[in-house]
mmCIF file of C-alpha atoms in Angstrom:
data_model
loop_
_atom_site.group_PDB
_atom_site.id
_atom_site.type_symbol
_atom_site.label_atom_id
_atom_site.label_comp_id
_atom_site.label_asym_id
_atom_site.label_seq_id
_atom_site.Cartn_x
_atom_site.Cartn_y
_atom_site.Cartn_z
ATOM 1 C CA MET A 1 -11.213 -2.640 12.454
ATOM 2 C CA LYS A 2 -9.526 -5.956 12.198
ATOM 3 C CA LYS A 3 -5.593 -5.898 12.408
ATOM 4 C CA PHE A 4 -2.865 -7.886 10.836
ATOM 5 C CA THR A 5 0.080 -8.676 12.630
ATOM 6 C CA LEU A 6 3.510 -7.970 10.899
ATOM 7 C CA ASN A 7 6.572 -10.287 11.283
ATOM 8 C CA ASN A 8 8.042 -7.893 13.690
ATOM 9 C CA GLY A 9 5.050 -8.008 16.254
ATOM 10 C CA VAL A 10 3.382 -4.469 15.034
ATOM 11 C CA GLU A 11 -0.227 -4.438 14.110
ATOM 12 C CA ILE A 12 -1.594 -2.601 11.331
ATOM 13 C CA PRO A 13 -5.214 -2.120 10.378
ATOM 14 C CA SER A 14 -6.534 -4.427 7.699
ATOM 15 C CA ILE A 15 -8.238 -1.452 5.515
ATOM 16 C CA GLY A 16 -6.159 1.613 5.011
ATOM 17 C CA TYR A 17 -6.850 4.855 3.088
ATOM 18 C CA GLY A 18 -5.077 5.050 -0.020
ATOM 19 C CA THR A 19 -4.289 8.734 -1.167
ATOM 20 C CA TRP A 20 -2.625 8.109 -4.933
ATOM 21 C CA GLN A 21 -3.609 10.555 -7.300
ATOM 22 C CA ILE A 22 -5.533 13.080 -4.751
ATOM 23 C CA GLU A 23 -4.571 16.633 -4.969
ATOM 24 C CA GLU A 24 -2.206 18.368 -2.532
ATOM 25 C CA GLY A 25 -4.606 20.962 -1.107
ATOM 26 C CA GLU A 26 -8.275 21.009 -0.298
ATOM 27 C CA LYS A 27 -8.828 17.859 -2.144
ATOM 28 C CA ALA A 28 -6.540 15.660 -0.076
ATOM 29 C CA TYR A 29 -7.071 17.582 3.095
ATOM 30 C CA HIS A 30 -10.704 17.187 3.365
ATOM 31 C CA SER A 31 -10.565 13.652 1.757
ATOM 32 C CA VAL A 32 -8.495 12.312 4.990
ATOM 33 C CA ILE A 33 -11.020 14.331 6.975
ATOM 34 C CA THR A 34 -13.695 12.302 5.763
ATOM 35 C CA ALA A 35 -11.575 9.017 5.956
ATOM 36 C CA LEU A 36 -10.990 9.862 9.728
ATOM 37 C CA GLU A 37 -14.783 10.540 10.320
ATOM 38 C CA ALA A 38 -15.573 7.015 8.588
ATOM 39 C CA GLY A 39 -13.254 5.481 10.927
ATOM 40 C CA TYR A 40 -10.028 4.857 8.949
ATOM 41 C CA ARG A 41 -6.850 4.885 11.293
ATOM 42 C CA HIS A 42 -4.513 3.852 8.690
ATOM 43 C CA ILE A 43 -3.467 6.014 6.152
ATOM 44 C CA ASP A 44 -1.092 5.356 3.027
ATOM 45 C CA THR A 45 0.846 8.007 1.118
ATOM 46 C CA ALA A 46 4.217 8.701 -0.412
ATOM 47 C CA ALA A 47 6.479 11.485 -1.178
ATOM 48 C CA VAL A 48 5.884 11.398 -4.701
ATOM 49 C CA TYR A 49 2.219 11.603 -4.282
ATOM 50 C CA GLY A 50 2.815 15.249 -3.120
ATOM 51 C CA ASN A 51 0.156 15.448 -0.701
ATOM 52 C CA GLU A 52 1.835 14.457 2.693
ATOM 53 C CA LYS A 53 1.407 18.267 3.922
ATOM 54 C CA SER A 54 -1.900 18.158 3.522
ATOM 55 C CA ILE A 55 -2.151 14.738 5.080
ATOM 56 C CA GLY A 56 -0.271 15.782 8.073
ATOM 57 C CA ARG A 57 -2.345 19.217 8.291
ATOM 58 C CA ALA A 58 -5.542 16.861 8.507
ATOM 59 C CA LEU A 59 -4.427 14.384 10.930
ATOM 60 C CA GLN A 60 -3.088 17.520 13.165
ATOM 61 C CA ASP A 61 -6.554 19.065 12.911
ATOM 62 C CA PHE A 62 -8.451 15.970 13.062
ATOM 63 C CA GLY A 63 -6.859 15.680 16.746
ATOM 64 C CA LEU A 64 -6.535 12.064 17.307
ATOM 65 C CA PRO A 65 -3.480 10.529 19.641
ATOM 66 C CA ARG A 66 -0.707 9.959 17.242
ATOM 67 C CA LYS A 67 -0.828 6.344 18.722
ATOM 68 C CA GLU A 68 -4.056 5.796 17.073
ATOM 69 C CA ILE A 69 -2.811 6.558 13.708
ATOM 70 C CA PHE A 70 -0.923 4.039 11.517
ATOM 71 C CA LEU A 71 0.761 6.132 9.109
ATOM 72 C CA THR A 72 2.682 5.004 5.910
ATOM 73 C CA THR A 73 4.915 6.628 3.506
ATOM 74 C CA LYS A 74 7.706 5.871 0.742
ATOM 75 C CA LEU A 75 10.840 6.697 -0.290
ATOM 76 C CA TRP A 76 10.793 8.220 -4.160
ATOM 77 C CA ASN A 77 13.142 6.660 -6.730
ATOM 78 C CA THR A 78 15.195 9.625 -6.812
ATOM 79 C CA ASP A 79 16.170 9.244 -3.509
ATOM 80 C CA ARG A 80 17.374 5.465 -3.626
ATOM 81 C CA SER A 81 20.976 6.332 -2.153
ATOM 82 C CA PRO A 82 22.605 6.101 1.241
ATOM 83 C CA GLU A 83 22.771 10.061 0.724
ATOM 84 C CA LYS A 84 19.644 10.663 0.267
ATOM 85 C CA VAL A 85 17.604 8.338 2.210
ATOM 86 C CA LYS A 86 18.076 10.284 5.550
ATOM 87 C CA GLN A 87 16.935 13.741 3.761
ATOM 88 C CA ALA A 88 13.984 12.310 2.244
ATOM 89 C CA LEU A 89 12.535 10.676 5.545
ATOM 90 C CA HIS A 90 13.032 13.911 7.383
ATOM 91 C CA ASP A 91 11.382 15.944 4.637
ATOM 92 C CA SER A 92 8.553 13.504 4.625
ATOM 93 C CA MET A 93 7.951 13.300 8.427
ATOM 94 C CA GLU A 94 8.332 17.320 8.722
ATOM 95 C CA LYS A 95 5.512 17.618 5.965
ATOM 96 C CA LEU A 96 2.955 15.029 8.141
ATOM 97 C CA GLN A 97 4.183 16.950 11.139
ATOM 98 C CA VAL A 98 5.030 13.530 12.876
ATOM 99 C CA ASP A 99 8.230 12.402 14.989
ATOM 100 C CA TYR A 100 8.238 8.931 13.747
ATOM 101 C CA LEU A 101 6.458 6.721 10.841
ATOM 102 C CA ASP A 102 4.568 3.417 11.118
ATOM 103 C CA LEU A 103 5.418 2.048 8.086
ATOM 104 C CA TYR A 104 8.493 3.376 5.392
ATOM 105 C CA LEU A 105 8.472 1.404 2.134
ATOM 106 C CA ILE A 106 11.199 1.472 -0.877
ATOM 107 C CA HIS A 107 8.361 2.688 -3.211
ATOM 108 C CA TRP A 108 10.108 0.985 -6.424
ATOM 109 C CA PRO A 109 12.923 -1.287 -6.667
ATOM 110 C CA ALA A 110 15.668 -0.574 -9.128
ATOM 111 C CA ASN A 111 15.435 -2.736 -11.820
ATOM 112 C CA ALA A 112 17.642 -4.205 -14.133
ATOM 113 C CA LYS A 113 15.868 -2.032 -17.238
ATOM 114 C CA GLN A 114 17.286 0.996 -15.832
ATOM 115 C CA HIS A 115 20.314 -0.227 -13.587
ATOM 116 C CA PRO A 116 21.676 -3.714 -15.541
ATOM 117 C CA SER A 117 24.710 -3.761 -13.546
ATOM 118 C CA ASP A 118 23.981 -2.709 -10.032
ATOM 119 C CA TRP A 119 19.994 -3.020 -9.428
ATOM 120 C CA ALA A 120 20.576 -5.414 -6.556
ATOM 121 C CA LYS A 121 23.448 -3.333 -4.812
ATOM 122 C CA ILE A 122 21.231 -0.299 -5.335
ATOM 123 C CA ASN A 123 18.276 -1.821 -3.687
ATOM 124 C CA SER A 124 20.462 -3.325 -1.079
ATOM 125 C CA GLU A 125 22.024 -0.273 0.032
ATOM 126 C CA THR A 126 18.867 1.691 -0.020
ATOM 127 C CA TRP A 127 17.487 -0.744 2.416
ATOM 128 C CA LYS A 128 20.369 -0.737 4.858
ATOM 129 C CA GLU A 129 19.364 3.006 5.182
ATOM 130 C CA LEU A 130 15.991 2.459 6.192
ATOM 131 C CA CYS A 131 17.183 -0.434 8.852
ATOM 132 C CA LYS A 132 19.206 2.129 10.250
ATOM 133 C CA ALA A 133 16.116 4.198 10.911
ATOM 134 C CA TYR A 134 14.272 1.377 12.140
ATOM 135 C CA GLU A 135 17.088 0.507 14.511
ATOM 136 C CA ASN A 136 16.749 4.097 15.720
ATOM 137 C CA LYS A 137 13.032 3.567 16.221
ATOM 138 C CA THR A 138 12.311 6.601 13.680
ATOM 139 C CA LEU A 139 10.129 3.815 11.951
ATOM 140 C CA ARG A 140 8.126 1.064 13.740
ATOM 141 C CA ALA A 141 8.412 -0.987 10.492
ATOM 142 C CA ILE A 142 10.118 -1.194 7.026
ATOM 143 C CA GLY A 143 9.336 -2.796 3.866
ATOM 144 C CA VAL A 144 9.124 -2.267 0.232
ATOM 145 C CA SER A 145 6.665 -1.762 -2.796
ATOM 146 C CA ASN A 146 6.318 -3.383 -5.965
ATOM 147 C CA PHE A 147 9.100 -5.948 -5.271
ATOM 148 C CA MET A 148 8.649 -8.683 -7.482
ATOM 149 C CA ILE A 149 10.584 -12.301 -6.541
ATOM 150 C CA GLU A 150 14.061 -11.462 -7.864
ATOM 151 C CA HIS A 151 13.989 -8.014 -6.192
ATOM 152 C CA LEU A 152 12.974 -9.900 -2.683
ATOM 153 C CA GLU A 153 15.266 -12.487 -3.063
ATOM 154 C CA THR A 154 18.446 -10.538 -4.040
ATOM 155 C CA LEU A 155 17.315 -8.088 -1.028
ATOM 156 C CA LEU A 156 16.889 -10.839 1.464
ATOM 157 C CA ALA A 157 20.524 -12.429 0.708
ATOM 158 C CA SER A 158 21.874 -9.190 1.687
ATOM 159 C CA THR A 159 20.167 -8.503 4.945
ATOM 160 C CA GLU A 160 19.271 -10.097 8.496
ATOM 161 C CA VAL A 161 16.130 -7.531 8.392
ATOM 162 C CA LYS A 162 13.374 -8.861 6.630
ATOM 163 C CA PRO A 163 10.610 -6.240 5.137
ATOM 164 C CA SER A 164 7.594 -6.503 7.075
ATOM 165 C CA VAL A 165 5.326 -5.359 4.177
ATOM 166 C CA ASN A 166 5.495 -5.719 0.281
ATOM 167 C CA GLN A 167 2.921 -3.416 -0.944
ATOM 168 C CA ILE A 168 1.699 -4.513 -4.893
ATOM 169 C CA GLU A 169 -1.181 -3.937 -6.961
ATOM 170 C CA PHE A 170 -3.369 -6.730 -6.414
ATOM 171 C CA HIS A 171 -7.160 -6.621 -7.617
ATOM 172 C CA PRO A 172 -9.710 -9.140 -9.356
ATOM 173 C CA GLY A 173 -8.151 -9.493 -12.631
ATOM 174 C CA TRP A 174 -4.660 -8.850 -11.410
ATOM 175 C CA LEU A 175 -3.496 -11.215 -8.581
ATOM 176 C CA GLN A 176 0.342 -11.697 -9.003
ATOM 177 C CA PRO A 177 0.017 -15.054 -7.522
ATOM 178 C CA LYS A 178 3.595 -15.956 -7.735
ATOM 179 C CA VAL A 179 4.907 -13.110 -5.672
ATOM 180 C CA VAL A 180 1.703 -13.339 -3.237
ATOM 181 C CA ASP A 181 2.653 -16.728 -2.608
ATOM 182 C CA PHE A 182 6.583 -16.013 -2.061
ATOM 183 C CA CYS A 183 5.616 -13.308 0.552
ATOM 184 C CA LYS A 184 3.185 -15.624 2.168
ATOM 185 C CA LYS A 185 5.907 -18.164 2.616
ATOM 186 C CA ASN A 186 8.192 -16.067 3.932
ATOM 187 C CA ASP A 187 6.287 -14.012 6.263
ATOM 188 C CA ILE A 188 5.926 -10.601 4.478
ATOM 189 C CA ALA A 189 2.724 -8.989 4.840
ATOM 190 C CA LEU A 190 1.240 -7.962 1.474
ATOM 191 C CA GLN A 191 -0.705 -4.729 0.683
ATOM 192 C CA ALA A 192 -3.005 -4.199 -2.409
ATOM 193 C CA TRP A 193 -2.656 -0.609 -3.963
ATOM 194 C CA SER A 194 -5.543 -0.186 -6.286
ATOM 195 C CA PRO A 195 -7.706 -3.005 -5.270
ATOM 196 C CA LEU A 196 -10.697 -1.442 -7.420
ATOM 197 C CA GLY A 197 -8.134 -1.434 -10.134
ATOM 198 C CA SER A 198 -8.442 1.919 -9.857
ATOM 199 C CA GLY A 199 -12.042 2.034 -11.120
ATOM 200 C CA ARG A 200 -11.453 -0.091 -14.311
ATOM 201 C CA VAL A 201 -13.037 -3.375 -12.904
ATOM 202 C CA LEU A 202 -16.001 -1.634 -11.427
ATOM 203 C CA ASP A 203 -18.279 -2.324 -14.393
ATOM 204 C CA HIS A 204 -17.126 -6.194 -14.938
ATOM 205 C CA PRO A 205 -20.675 -7.969 -15.351
ATOM 206 C CA VAL A 206 -19.458 -10.879 -13.286
ATOM 207 C CA LEU A 207 -18.485 -8.448 -10.201
ATOM 208 C CA ARG A 208 -21.504 -6.044 -10.676
ATOM 209 C CA ASP A 209 -23.895 -9.190 -10.614
ATOM 210 C CA LEU A 210 -22.145 -10.622 -7.421
ATOM 211 C CA ALA A 211 -22.090 -7.177 -5.948
ATOM 212 C CA GLU A 212 -26.061 -6.818 -6.497
ATOM 213 C CA ARG A 213 -26.539 -10.302 -5.196
ATOM 214 C CA TYR A 214 -24.505 -9.435 -1.900
ATOM 215 C CA ASP A 215 -26.385 -6.291 -1.660
ATOM 216 C CA VAL A 216 -23.004 -4.264 -1.754
ATOM 217 C CA ASN A 217 -21.120 -2.142 -4.222
ATOM 218 C CA VAL A 218 -18.481 -3.278 -6.499
ATOM 219 C CA GLY A 219 -15.879 -1.544 -4.500
ATOM 220 C CA GLN A 220 -17.201 -3.313 -1.090
ATOM 221 C CA LEU A 221 -16.955 -6.593 -3.234
ATOM 222 C CA CYS A 222 -13.403 -5.689 -4.252
ATOM 223 C CA VAL A 223 -12.286 -4.954 -0.660
ATOM 224 C CA LYS A 224 -13.850 -7.877 0.751
ATOM 225 C CA PHE A 225 -11.945 -10.221 -1.971
ATOM 226 C CA VAL A 226 -8.654 -8.663 -0.943
ATOM 227 C CA LEU A 227 -9.279 -8.927 2.871
ATOM 228 C CA GLN A 228 -10.184 -12.965 2.190
ATOM 229 C CA SER A 229 -7.095 -13.414 0.390
ATOM 230 C CA GLY A 230 -5.193 -12.351 3.672
ATOM 231 C CA ILE A 231 -3.891 -9.113 2.508
ATOM 232 C CA ILE A 232 -4.201 -5.515 3.550
ATOM 233 C CA CYS A 233 -6.261 -3.413 1.402
ATOM 234 C CA LEU A 234 -5.671 -0.021 0.601
ATOM 235 C CA PRO A 235 -8.992 1.433 -1.214
ATOM 236 C CA LYS A 236 -8.838 5.216 -2.490
ATOM 237 C CA SER A 237 -11.661 7.495 -2.909
ATOM 238 C CA GLU A 238 -12.545 11.148 -3.154
ATOM 239 C CA THR A 239 -16.185 10.646 -3.104
ATOM 240 C CA PRO A 240 -17.243 10.870 0.740
ATOM 241 C CA GLN A 241 -20.079 8.067 0.335
ATOM 242 C CA ASN A 242 -17.602 5.588 -1.510
ATOM 243 C CA ILE A 243 -14.816 6.475 1.267
ATOM 244 C CA LYS A 244 -16.951 5.310 3.872
ATOM 245 C CA LEU A 245 -18.708 2.186 2.118
ATOM 246 C CA ASN A 246 -15.128 1.205 1.506
ATOM 247 C CA ILE A 247 -14.445 0.447 5.243
ATOM 248 C CA ASN A 248 -17.899 -1.223 5.728
ATOM 249 C CA VAL A 249 -17.575 -4.784 4.748
ATOM 250 C CA ASP A 250 -17.704 -6.551 7.990
ATOM 251 C CA ASN A 251 -21.930 -7.569 7.293
ATOM 252 C CA PHE A 252 -21.029 -10.384 4.588
ATOM 253 C CA GLU A 253 -18.684 -12.807 3.470
ATOM 254 C CA LEU A 254 -17.856 -14.366 0.292
ATOM 255 C CA SER A 255 -18.422 -17.900 -0.200
ATOM 256 C CA ALA A 256 -15.844 -20.054 -1.513
ATOM 257 C CA LYS A 257 -17.924 -20.663 -4.957
ATOM 258 C CA ASP A 258 -17.842 -16.917 -5.508
ATOM 259 C CA PHE A 259 -14.262 -16.047 -4.008
ATOM 260 C CA GLU A 260 -13.039 -18.731 -6.588
ATOM 261 C CA LEU A 261 -15.233 -17.385 -9.282
ATOM 262 C CA ILE A 262 -13.285 -13.867 -8.741
ATOM 263 C CA LYS A 263 -10.006 -15.699 -8.587
ATOM 264 C CA GLN A 264 -10.756 -16.971 -12.201
ATOM 265 C CA LEU A 265 -11.571 -13.623 -13.914
ATOM 266 C CA PRO A 266 -9.431 -13.030 -16.881
ATOM 267 C CA GLU A 267 -7.094 -10.142 -16.644
ATOM 268 C CA ILE A 268 -8.518 -6.777 -16.059
ATOM 269 C CA GLY A 269 -7.736 -3.511 -14.407
ATOM 270 C CA PHE A 270 -3.745 -3.709 -14.725
ATOM 271 C CA SER A 271 -2.233 -0.365 -14.504
ATOM 272 C CA GLY A 272 0.368 -1.609 -16.764
ATOM 273 C CA LEU A 273 3.038 -0.571 -14.342
ATOM 274 C CA ASP A 274 5.701 -3.662 -14.494
ATOM 275 C CA PRO A 275 8.300 -3.413 -11.991
ATOM 276 C CA HIS A 276 10.436 -4.681 -14.542
ATOM 277 C CA THR A 277 10.219 -2.495 -17.021
ATOM 278 C CA VAL A 278 9.117 1.040 -15.516
ATOM 279 C CA ASP A 279 11.333 3.714 -16.405
ATOM 280 C CA PHE A 280 10.701 6.213 -13.731
#
């Protein structure tokens, strides 16, 4: 598995197994086991997904040395305060059955819609608590998720510890070029959640035609597009065959022409979750 190097020197596998919307219990457990069997060594979850406990059980039962797994989870919005971060982190680690995390993210920024007068302060104070855990070696890397340019700019102005990662929605039909360019210029690695558009892009005729030409499925095509964009990819599937196929993308490369063709697709597959306007 190819790896990216974060701005603090930590290496991260270029493809991770995304677990959003995978139900806690046997579904999450067996999906993670299948992913590990397929060769995934990077698992992405979040407190709000509700499946950390099953993921922790799967990791324990599979039995790989802890250092061979890159494990990410995220701080939920109701815990974005100095008083709650420490407990939230403790709870996530306890459910995952680990004594450190490879990456911990602020799941969503406080935004001006919900917090018109103090959104920047909330983000800054939350970030300071993550920095403390990072300094204590509880976290190998820290970052953010769904932060747009204004959220990043105010955060960077308030700290000396730059986020290592910004995890955003990114897939054919939803490229967010401005925030991608900003992160790349500021040495913040990007991760793509919903790289298959939560399945919404899989029937697009251009993508289907390209996938047929490259003798892959559309999911593999999307994963390859994300990787060739210089972005870490977090595909999610509960279907064993697709879990295996999504990590098997080393045997082809998109031509420059086809890469540009995908880049020029109109808006498709957007989740509708705009960080500026979400109200959760």
